[in-house]
């Protein structure tokens, strides 16, 4: 497949803004882009898209979610954390079978694609089902089984490694894998060391939750006389390449450990707000040169997968936390959603609109919606007034998966039908 | 005009949830509602709407905005407050002529109607133009000229009173007016006393900004040895009925003054976050029985007029501020957007779906969008995952103004055209 996109009002490349531009895609790569008229023979392209009144951006990267938790969206809100988890979320998750995870993930992918996400990092269970949904839908994903020692043990770790090996590079390279020890409070020191060794031996990254709540932070100080980060660092956890989710509670020393070890961070403002967890020190992380991107977390605590809204909330949270309207500005959030996100996953060949990069990109309609008027600054209008619902067209790995708001790889009605059937069966 | 709405999936009345219901409207009033089949002769109604797969709610009330600031949306973001105001916003506002205000307000009304707002409280200048836009569009509004003593003086106050008298109850009662002294730091004690006397003599409420920033709060402590609220209270300002915007910085005594004097508060979370102002003590206000609703503020600091998103942000801010996921729950924000909003404006005959109330209501489509699946809780899906863009149909004062996403009283294309023309003229 080859695609020529012409007459693009603006291209945000991940580095700069090109007014009135074009992009050429061959196979799964961006082969050329420029200003004005492409001067290429249109008949050589499978698809020629006229992007008049549209802007192009790199596809957005979601650094932390539990996709199939869409099944629990709106099932339990406004509850104290432990009651929410122990009485609502965990008992329902225990009922989910493989097929349920598959449909829940499909629902999530439907939402992610239609709101401009082209790559997501998932941590859940029954990951073969997640991989199947990713493979079929055309999205790019990095997948990790969430390992809780008490439930999964050594056997779970072995199976998870097997999953990683089976799926690494599958779906034409769209699927990558990581090991996912859930958190320092659900996996012992020994288990984390073992996981790290396996990751190292198999060239895998690690995905983990760290310091999400004040309780976790204080528990570690009480039990180990160390912050969660310093505890993990004490046995060399960060010698592996790590993508850490949340990181709401970090002290100065923790920040230094992250900076020294090139730890990548998934900032989840929506979930951290809704669960009353706290506000991550993102400004401080960026100042230290730590690579931070955005995650949505699962939809039981967000409750959507819209990264544009996530970025707005994340920016506003930093502004209000620091009483500083300049904090986490438009340029910062654009980079975090694209370049930083790709880097955090080790997918350095995506996250930009650039010659030779993978063709993961989105087109946004700036003509139809009131919040795009006046056109002082279309990127501001998208990120500070709009939402993922402004996304019009999505290309992933050089393939059109969503065109003028129509899904080309997913059957929306079938997914809605299956998910509602599940709701009636499981939650009745 | 009479309207019968049948087969409504759920009606949130402002008090309770009715599954599978109907609503009958005659003239500008809700005349009946119930469960199941209405048992009314459909041919007696001008319009019969089938609301299968839709939910009905009272129209939302925006307690604080500067509508025509849509013209400045995206013009200046991420700047320090004084630079933003003095170098960007004020110089541009000074260029705006009456016709500009009219078109800017029209753009705002377009956005408000399409996102479910049926009543808004405005504070701006050239208010005759705002009133004209309100009259033509069919929305309900309470209008106040923002009085800055140094610019407007006694003459401005006199003219503002004239505006109030001219427009009070106009547009079939859809327009009401207030006096709007801008803030305690832009109007002297004497000016505020005079404004209060005129309000009292003419049975008008007052709309004012109070304690928006820490700087304002500290300036009052330094200059008057009193908080802004206690300063205003010292000369009887709250003996008038007051709608106070922002109120981010309040101490315990301030809360008591508000409670004792039935002061109404417009909570503007989006603007307070984006400008880095702070987080208002909404939980404390509600505990004291103070009436609080939501405002969006102007779109130069928000940057949209979507009250559903505003309510979500407002809830999440309170949860994270208090590290309490139960804070400002779904029921709280629903009441604040409807019942509390109407009460704050003295429009007690709207804000509910109830026999005898004004027919201001909205229908939301729960079938078409991914974030409404699964259907565990449609109100949660709307407020925690959706946005104003889920609104399908809007009725104001018994009149269909927006039907299945089509504007019936406003020419969208004309408004976009005029606003873009203005942008090119004024901001070039």
PDB file of N, CA, C and O in Angstrom, chain A residues 105-145:
ATOM      1  N   UNK A 105     -10.568  -5.611  25.018  1.00  0.00           N
ATOM      2  CA  UNK A 105      -9.426  -4.966  24.350  1.00  0.00           C
ATOM      3  C   UNK A 105      -9.857  -4.381  23.009  1.00  0.00           C
ATOM      4  O   UNK A 105      -9.445  -3.269  22.648  1.00  0.00           O
ATOM      5  N   UNK A 106     -10.695  -5.109  22.301  1.00  0.00           N
ATOM      6  CA  UNK A 106     -11.186  -4.590  21.014  1.00  0.00           C
ATOM      7  C   UNK A 106     -11.929  -3.263  21.210  1.00  0.00           C
ATOM      8  O   UNK A 106     -11.769  -2.317  20.430  1.00  0.00           O
ATOM      9  N   UNK A 107     -12.740  -3.218  22.268  1.00  0.00           N
ATOM     10  CA  UNK A 107     -13.463  -1.966  22.562  1.00  0.00           C
ATOM     11  C   UNK A 107     -12.459  -0.843  22.832  1.00  0.00           C
ATOM     12  O   UNK A 107     -12.614   0.287  22.348  1.00  0.00           O
ATOM     13  N   UNK A 108     -11.421  -1.159  23.582  1.00  0.00           N
ATOM     14  CA  UNK A 108     -10.390  -0.159  23.891  1.00  0.00           C
ATOM     15  C   UNK A 108      -9.680   0.307  22.613  1.00  0.00           C
ATOM     16  O   UNK A 108      -9.427   1.505  22.435  1.00  0.00           O
ATOM     17  N   UNK A 109      -9.374  -0.632  21.745  1.00  0.00           N
ATOM     18  CA  UNK A 109      -8.660  -0.274  20.510  1.00  0.00           C
ATOM     19  C   UNK A 109      -9.547   0.601  19.619  1.00  0.00           C
ATOM     20  O   UNK A 109      -9.080   1.565  19.006  1.00  0.00           O
ATOM     21  N   UNK A 110     -10.822   0.281  19.582  1.00  0.00           N
ATOM     22  CA  UNK A 110     -11.791   1.107  18.853  1.00  0.00           C
ATOM     23  C   UNK A 110     -11.694   2.552  19.353  1.00  0.00           C
ATOM     24  O   UNK A 110     -11.579   3.505  18.562  1.00  0.00           O
ATOM     25  N   UNK A 111     -11.702   2.697  20.660  1.00  0.00           N
ATOM     26  CA  UNK A 111     -11.657   4.037  21.242  1.00  0.00           C
ATOM     27  C   UNK A 111     -10.301   4.700  21.009  1.00  0.00           C
ATOM     28  O   UNK A 111     -10.228   5.890  20.679  1.00  0.00           O
ATOM     29  N   UNK A 112      -9.245   3.929  21.162  1.00  0.00           N
ATOM     30  CA  UNK A 112      -7.908   4.514  20.987  1.00  0.00           C
ATOM     31  C   UNK A 112      -7.703   4.982  19.544  1.00  0.00           C
ATOM     32  O   UNK A 112      -7.256   6.107  19.316  1.00  0.00           O
ATOM     33  N   UNK A 113      -8.015   4.125  18.595  1.00  0.00           N
ATOM     34  CA  UNK A 113      -7.818   4.522  17.194  1.00  0.00           C
ATOM     35  C   UNK A 113      -8.637   5.774  16.881  1.00  0.00           C
ATOM     36  O   UNK A 113      -8.123   6.739  16.301  1.00  0.00           O
ATOM     37  N   UNK A 114      -9.892   5.793  17.294  1.00  0.00           N
ATOM     38  CA  UNK A 114     -10.755   6.921  16.914  1.00  0.00           C
ATOM     39  C   UNK A 114     -10.371   8.206  17.628  1.00  0.00           C
ATOM     40  O   UNK A 114     -10.841   9.289  17.261  1.00  0.00           O
ATOM     41  N   UNK A 115      -9.529   8.132  18.658  1.00  0.00           N
ATOM     42  CA  UNK A 115      -9.077   9.354  19.334  1.00  0.00           C
ATOM     43  C   UNK A 115      -7.589   9.625  19.085  1.00  0.00           C
ATOM     44  O   UNK A 115      -6.989  10.437  19.783  1.00  0.00           O
ATOM     45  N   UNK A 116      -7.010   8.924  18.113  1.00  0.00           N
ATOM     46  CA  UNK A 116      -5.676   9.310  17.647  1.00  0.00           C
ATOM     47  C   UNK A 116      -4.493   8.556  18.228  1.00  0.00           C
ATOM     48  O   UNK A 116      -3.347   8.918  17.957  1.00  0.00           O
ATOM     49  N   UNK A 117      -4.754   7.519  19.019  1.00  0.00           N
ATOM     50  CA  UNK A 117      -3.646   6.723  19.553  1.00  0.00           C
ATOM     51  C   UNK A 117      -3.247   5.668  18.527  1.00  0.00           C
ATOM     52  O   UNK A 117      -4.086   4.917  18.041  1.00  0.00           O
ATOM     53  N   UNK A 118      -1.952   5.606  18.220  1.00  0.00           N
ATOM     54  CA  UNK A 118      -1.484   4.606  17.261  1.00  0.00           C
ATOM     55  C   UNK A 118      -0.612   3.538  17.926  1.00  0.00           C
ATOM     56  O   UNK A 118      -0.364   2.494  17.344  1.00  0.00           O
ATOM     57  N   UNK A 119      -0.141   3.819  19.144  1.00  0.00           N
ATOM     58  CA  UNK A 119       0.640   2.827  19.900  1.00  0.00           C
ATOM     59  C   UNK A 119       0.208   2.863  21.355  1.00  0.00           C
ATOM     60  O   UNK A 119       0.063   3.950  21.930  1.00  0.00           O
ATOM     61  N   UNK A 120       0.014   1.686  21.941  1.00  0.00           N
ATOM     62  CA  UNK A 120      -0.275   1.683  23.374  1.00  0.00           C
ATOM     63  C   UNK A 120       0.534   0.618  24.093  1.00  0.00           C
ATOM     64  O   UNK A 120       0.899  -0.407  23.535  1.00  0.00           O
ATOM     65  N   UNK A 121       0.831   0.909  25.352  1.00  0.00           N
ATOM     66  CA  UNK A 121       1.536  -0.003  26.249  1.00  0.00           C
ATOM     67  C   UNK A 121       0.499  -0.602  27.167  1.00  0.00           C
ATOM     68  O   UNK A 121      -0.171   0.121  27.898  1.00  0.00           O
ATOM     69  N   UNK A 122       0.345  -1.915  27.122  1.00  0.00           N
ATOM     70  CA  UNK A 122      -0.690  -2.556  27.927  1.00  0.00           C
ATOM     71  C   UNK A 122      -0.086  -3.412  29.022  1.00  0.00           C
ATOM     72  O   UNK A 122       0.971  -4.022  28.850  1.00  0.00           O
ATOM     73  N   UNK A 123      -0.758  -3.460  30.137  1.00  0.00           N
ATOM     74  CA  UNK A 123      -0.423  -4.415  31.198  1.00  0.00           C
ATOM     75  C   UNK A 123      -1.725  -5.013  31.702  1.00  0.00           C
ATOM     76  O   UNK A 123      -2.566  -4.310  32.274  1.00  0.00           O
ATOM     77  N   UNK A 124      -1.901  -6.313  31.437  1.00  0.00           N
ATOM     78  CA  UNK A 124      -3.126  -6.959  31.937  1.00  0.00           C
ATOM     79  C   UNK A 124      -2.856  -8.439  32.071  1.00  0.00           C
ATOM     80  O   UNK A 124      -1.700  -8.840  32.299  1.00  0.00           O
ATOM     81  N   UNK A 125      -3.855  -9.264  31.930  1.00  0.00           N
ATOM     82  CA  UNK A 125      -3.637 -10.718  31.989  1.00  0.00           C
ATOM     83  C   UNK A 125      -4.303 -11.342  30.764  1.00  0.00           C
ATOM     84  O   UNK A 125      -4.937 -10.648  29.994  1.00  0.00           O
ATOM     85  N   UNK A 126      -4.122 -12.654  30.584  1.00  0.00           N
ATOM     86  CA  UNK A 126      -4.581 -13.326  29.362  1.00  0.00           C
ATOM     87  C   UNK A 126      -4.080 -12.556  28.130  1.00  0.00           C
ATOM     88  O   UNK A 126      -4.855 -12.226  27.225  1.00  0.00           O
ATOM     89  N   UNK A 127      -2.776 -12.301  28.123  1.00  0.00           N
ATOM     90  CA  UNK A 127      -2.229 -11.394  27.115  1.00  0.00           C
ATOM     91  C   UNK A 127      -2.262 -11.945  25.687  1.00  0.00           C
ATOM     92  O   UNK A 127      -2.188 -11.185  24.729  1.00  0.00           O
ATOM     93  N   UNK A 128      -2.396 -13.261  25.545  1.00  0.00           N
ATOM     94  CA  UNK A 128      -2.555 -13.799  24.195  1.00  0.00           C
ATOM     95  C   UNK A 128      -3.811 -13.219  23.531  1.00  0.00           C
ATOM     96  O   UNK A 128      -3.826 -12.963  22.330  1.00  0.00           O
ATOM     97  N   UNK A 129      -4.831 -13.023  24.342  1.00  0.00           N
ATOM     98  CA  UNK A 129      -6.078 -12.455  23.822  1.00  0.00           C
ATOM     99  C   UNK A 129      -5.877 -10.993  23.418  1.00  0.00           C
ATOM    100  O   UNK A 129      -6.438 -10.525  22.428  1.00  0.00           O
ATOM    101  N   UNK A 130      -5.104 -10.298  24.205  1.00  0.00           N
ATOM    102  CA  UNK A 130      -4.814  -8.888  23.893  1.00  0.00           C
ATOM    103  C   UNK A 130      -4.023  -8.828  22.579  1.00  0.00           C
ATOM    104  O   UNK A 130      -4.337  -8.032  21.682  1.00  0.00           O
ATOM    105  N   UNK A 131      -3.027  -9.712  22.476  1.00  0.00           N
ATOM    106  CA  UNK A 131      -2.193  -9.725  21.271  1.00  0.00           C
ATOM    107  C   UNK A 131      -3.038 -10.042  20.031  1.00  0.00           C
ATOM    108  O   UNK A 131      -2.856  -9.439  18.965  1.00  0.00           O
ATOM    109  N   UNK A 132      -3.964 -10.959  20.191  1.00  0.00           N
ATOM    110  CA  UNK A 132      -4.848 -11.310  19.073  1.00  0.00           C
ATOM    111  C   UNK A 132      -5.654 -10.072  18.623  1.00  0.00           C
ATOM    112  O   UNK A 132      -5.783  -9.795  17.423  1.00  0.00           O
ATOM    113  N   UNK A 133      -6.189  -9.333  19.585  1.00  0.00           N
ATOM    114  CA  UNK A 133      -6.969  -8.130  19.258  1.00  0.00           C
ATOM    115  C   UNK A 133      -6.084  -7.085  18.568  1.00  0.00           C
ATOM    116  O   UNK A 133      -6.506  -6.419  17.622  1.00  0.00           O
ATOM    117  N   UNK A 134      -4.856  -6.947  19.041  1.00  0.00           N
ATOM    118  CA  UNK A 134      -3.925  -5.990  18.432  1.00  0.00           C
ATOM    119  C   UNK A 134      -3.605  -6.413  17.002  1.00  0.00           C
ATOM    120  O   UNK A 134      -3.653  -5.605  16.066  1.00  0.00           O
ATOM    121  N   UNK A 135      -3.301  -7.683  16.852  1.00  0.00           N
ATOM    122  CA  UNK A 135      -2.939  -8.196  15.528  1.00  0.00           C
ATOM    123  C   UNK A 135      -4.050  -7.918  14.510  1.00  0.00           C
ATOM    124  O   UNK A 135      -3.799  -7.407  13.419  1.00  0.00           O
ATOM    125  N   UNK A 136      -5.289  -8.199  14.904  1.00  0.00           N
ATOM    126  CA  UNK A 136      -6.412  -8.052  13.982  1.00  0.00           C
ATOM    127  C   UNK A 136      -6.747  -6.603  13.666  1.00  0.00           C
ATOM    128  O   UNK A 136      -7.232  -6.295  12.587  1.00  0.00           O
ATOM    129  N   UNK A 137      -6.519  -5.718  14.629  1.00  0.00           N
ATOM    130  CA  UNK A 137      -7.022  -4.347  14.477  1.00  0.00           C
ATOM    131  C   UNK A 137      -6.071  -3.429  13.729  1.00  0.00           C
ATOM    132  O   UNK A 137      -6.468  -2.369  13.265  1.00  0.00           O
ATOM    133  N   UNK A 138      -4.789  -3.805  13.651  1.00  0.00           N
ATOM    134  CA  UNK A 138      -3.838  -2.946  12.945  1.00  0.00           C
ATOM    135  C   UNK A 138      -3.144  -1.913  13.797  1.00  0.00           C
ATOM    136  O   UNK A 138      -2.305  -1.156  13.300  1.00  0.00           O
ATOM    137  N   UNK A 139      -3.456  -1.862  15.091  1.00  0.00           N
ATOM    138  CA  UNK A 139      -2.785  -0.892  15.968  1.00  0.00           C
ATOM    139  C   UNK A 139      -1.400  -1.428  16.354  1.00  0.00           C
ATOM    140  O   UNK A 139      -1.116  -2.611  16.176  1.00  0.00           O
ATOM    141  N   UNK A 140      -0.537  -0.545  16.848  1.00  0.00           N
ATOM    142  CA  UNK A 140       0.781  -0.934  17.341  1.00  0.00           C
ATOM    143  C   UNK A 140       0.714  -0.999  18.870  1.00  0.00           C
ATOM    144  O   UNK A 140       0.069  -0.157  19.492  1.00  0.00           O
ATOM    145  N   UNK A 141       1.367  -2.005  19.455  1.00  0.00           N
ATOM    146  CA  UNK A 141       1.287  -2.130  20.916  1.00  0.00           C
ATOM    147  C   UNK A 141       2.511  -2.815  21.484  1.00  0.00           C
ATOM    148  O   UNK A 141       3.160  -3.614  20.823  1.00  0.00           O
ATOM    149  N   UNK A 142       2.786  -2.441  22.728  1.00  0.00           N
ATOM    150  CA  UNK A 142       3.795  -3.146  23.504  1.00  0.00           C
ATOM    151  C   UNK A 142       3.039  -3.785  24.668  1.00  0.00           C
ATOM    152  O   UNK A 142       2.312  -3.095  25.391  1.00  0.00           O
ATOM    153  N   UNK A 143       3.198  -5.105  24.816  1.00  0.00           N
ATOM    154  CA  UNK A 143       2.322  -5.842  25.721  1.00  0.00           C
ATOM    155  C   UNK A 143       3.105  -6.481  26.861  1.00  0.00           C
ATOM    156  O   UNK A 143       4.182  -7.048  26.649  1.00  0.00           O
ATOM    157  N   UNK A 144       2.529  -6.386  28.051  1.00  0.00           N
ATOM    158  CA  UNK A 144       3.171  -7.016  29.207  1.00  0.00           C
ATOM    159  C   UNK A 144       2.105  -7.644  30.090  1.00  0.00           C
ATOM    160  O   UNK A 144       1.056  -7.046  30.327  1.00  0.00           O
ATOM    161  N   UNK A 145       2.386  -8.841  30.542  1.00  0.00           N
ATOM    162  CA  UNK A 145       1.501  -9.482  31.514  1.00  0.00           C
ATOM    163  C   UNK A 145       1.775  -8.839  32.866  1.00  0.00           C
ATOM    164  O   UNK A 145       2.937  -8.699  33.271  1.00  0.00           O
TER     165      UNK A 145
END
